[in-house]
Short mmCIF file of C-alpha atoms in Angstrom, two decimals:
data_model
loop_
_atom_site.label_atom_id
_atom_site.label_comp_id
_atom_site.label_asym_id
_atom_site.label_seq_id
_atom_site.Cartn_x
_atom_site.Cartn_y
_atom_site.Cartn_z
CA UNK L 1 -137.50 18.06 141.83
CA UNK L 2 -136.83 15.81 144.66
CA UNK L 3 -136.39 16.65 148.57
CA UNK L 4 -134.15 14.40 150.68
CA UNK L 5 -134.46 15.47 154.27
CA UNK L 6 -132.04 14.37 156.81
CA UNK L 7 -131.60 15.44 160.74
CA UNK L 8 -127.85 15.68 161.74
CA UNK L 9 -127.87 16.62 165.37
CA UNK L 10 -130.46 19.35 165.72
CA UNK L 11 -129.84 20.58 162.21
CA UNK L 12 -132.27 19.62 159.44
CA UNK L 13 -130.99 19.37 155.96
CA UNK L 14 -132.93 19.41 152.99
CA UNK L 15 -131.21 18.11 149.82
CA UNK L 16 -132.81 19.58 146.55
CA UNK L 17 -132.11 17.52 143.62
CA UNK L 18 -133.24 18.38 140.02
CA UNK L 19 -135.06 21.18 138.55
CA UNK L 20 -136.87 23.94 140.54
CA UNK L 21 -139.22 25.37 137.98
CA UNK L 22 -143.07 26.05 137.54
CA UNK L 23 -143.84 22.33 136.53
CA UNK L 24 -142.67 20.98 139.97
CA UNK L 25 -142.97 23.67 142.45
CA UNK L 26 -146.44 23.11 143.88
CA UNK L 27 -145.70 19.56 144.77
CA UNK L 28 -142.14 20.57 146.01
CA UNK L 29 -143.93 23.17 148.08
CA UNK L 30 -146.21 20.97 149.81
CA UNK L 31 -143.71 18.07 150.68
CA UNK L 32 -141.33 20.72 152.04
CA UNK L 33 -144.07 22.35 154.29
CA UNK L 34 -144.70 18.89 155.50
CA UNK L 35 -140.97 18.56 156.35
CA UNK L 36 -140.99 21.65 158.15
CA UNK L 37 -144.26 20.74 160.24
CA UNK L 38 -142.60 17.51 161.22
CA UNK L 39 -139.07 18.47 162.01
CA UNK L 40 -139.11 22.30 162.88
CA UNK L 41 -139.75 21.71 166.66
CA UNK L 42 -136.54 19.69 166.95
CA UNK L 43 -134.28 21.87 164.56
CA UNK L 44 -132.01 24.49 165.67
CA UNK L 45 -131.94 25.49 162.01
CA UNK L 46 -132.78 24.28 158.39
CA UNK L 47 -130.44 24.05 155.69
CA UNK L 48 -131.23 23.73 151.86
CA UNK L 49 -128.45 22.08 150.19
CA UNK L 50 -128.46 23.02 146.64
CA UNK L 51 -125.46 20.99 145.27
CA UNK L 52 -127.90 18.74 143.15
CA UNK L 53 -130.05 21.39 141.55
CA UNK L 54 -129.60 21.33 138.00
CA UNK L 55 -132.01 24.49 137.20
CA UNK L 56 -133.57 27.24 139.03
CA UNK L 57 -135.49 29.98 137.75
CA UNK L 58 -137.65 32.50 139.59
CA UNK L 59 -140.05 29.85 140.97
CA UNK L 60 -137.01 28.28 142.76
CA UNK L 61 -136.52 31.90 144.35
CA UNK L 62 -140.21 31.85 145.36
CA UNK L 63 -139.78 28.48 146.99
CA UNK L 64 -136.93 29.07 149.09
CA UNK L 65 -138.58 32.48 150.33
CA UNK L 66 -141.93 30.48 151.09
CA UNK L 67 -140.01 27.87 152.97
CA UNK L 68 -137.91 30.78 154.85
CA UNK L 69 -141.24 32.34 155.92
CA UNK L 70 -142.63 28.79 156.95
CA UNK L 71 -139.66 28.07 159.19
CA UNK L 72 -139.72 31.61 160.52
CA UNK L 73 -142.91 30.94 162.01
CA UNK L 74 -141.26 28.33 164.15
CA UNK L 75 -138.47 30.55 164.98
CA UNK L 76 -136.18 28.24 162.96
CA UNK L 77 -133.30 30.07 160.94
CA UNK L 78 -132.84 28.97 157.32
CA UNK L 79 -129.56 28.84 155.29
CA UNK L 80 -128.61 27.58 151.85
CA UNK L 81 -125.34 25.70 151.00
CA UNK L 82 -123.60 24.46 148.05
CA UNK L 83 -125.38 26.34 145.41
CA UNK L 84 -124.08 25.35 141.70
CA UNK L 85 -122.46 28.47 139.85
CA UNK L 86 -125.62 29.24 138.01
CA UNK L 87 -127.64 28.84 141.02
CA UNK L 88 -125.48 30.92 142.94
CA UNK L 89 -125.54 33.71 140.43
CA UNK L 90 -129.46 33.58 140.49
CA UNK L 91 -129.47 33.85 144.27
CA UNK L 92 -126.86 36.66 144.41
CA UNK L 93 -128.63 38.82 141.75
CA UNK L 94 -131.98 38.74 143.37
CA UNK L 95 -130.69 39.53 146.81
CA UNK L 96 -131.82 36.22 148.40
CA UNK L 97 -128.64 35.73 150.29
CA UNK L 98 -129.56 39.07 152.31
CA UNK L 99 -132.85 37.05 153.73
CA UNK L 100 -131.43 33.32 153.52
CA UNK L 101 -127.71 33.54 154.19
CA UNK L 102 -125.12 31.07 152.27
CA UNK L 103 -123.17 28.66 154.79
#
C-alpha cells in the first residue's frame, strides 16, 4: 500500500493506494503515524481517500481505527471519502462509519 499525503488549506488528505492487508499494514501504520505527527497541528481534519484501494480486509479496518485514535489525540477529526463498492460494504458492515464518518 502507498499513502500520498496532501494538505489543502487546513485539511490533510491521505490517499491510500493498493491493498490494505496484513502484508503491508505495519509499514503503512508507521508511515501514516509519521504523517499524523508532522501535519496534525496544522490540520482541522484528516480525510482518508479510499478511491484507489483495491483490497481491504480486517487489517484495513484496524489501520483506519488506529489512525483515528492517533489523530484524536491531537484533537483532529477523521473522515473517509471515495470508498470503492467493496470497501464501502466492509466499512458499513463493520460499523466503522459510526466512528469515522464518510464524507
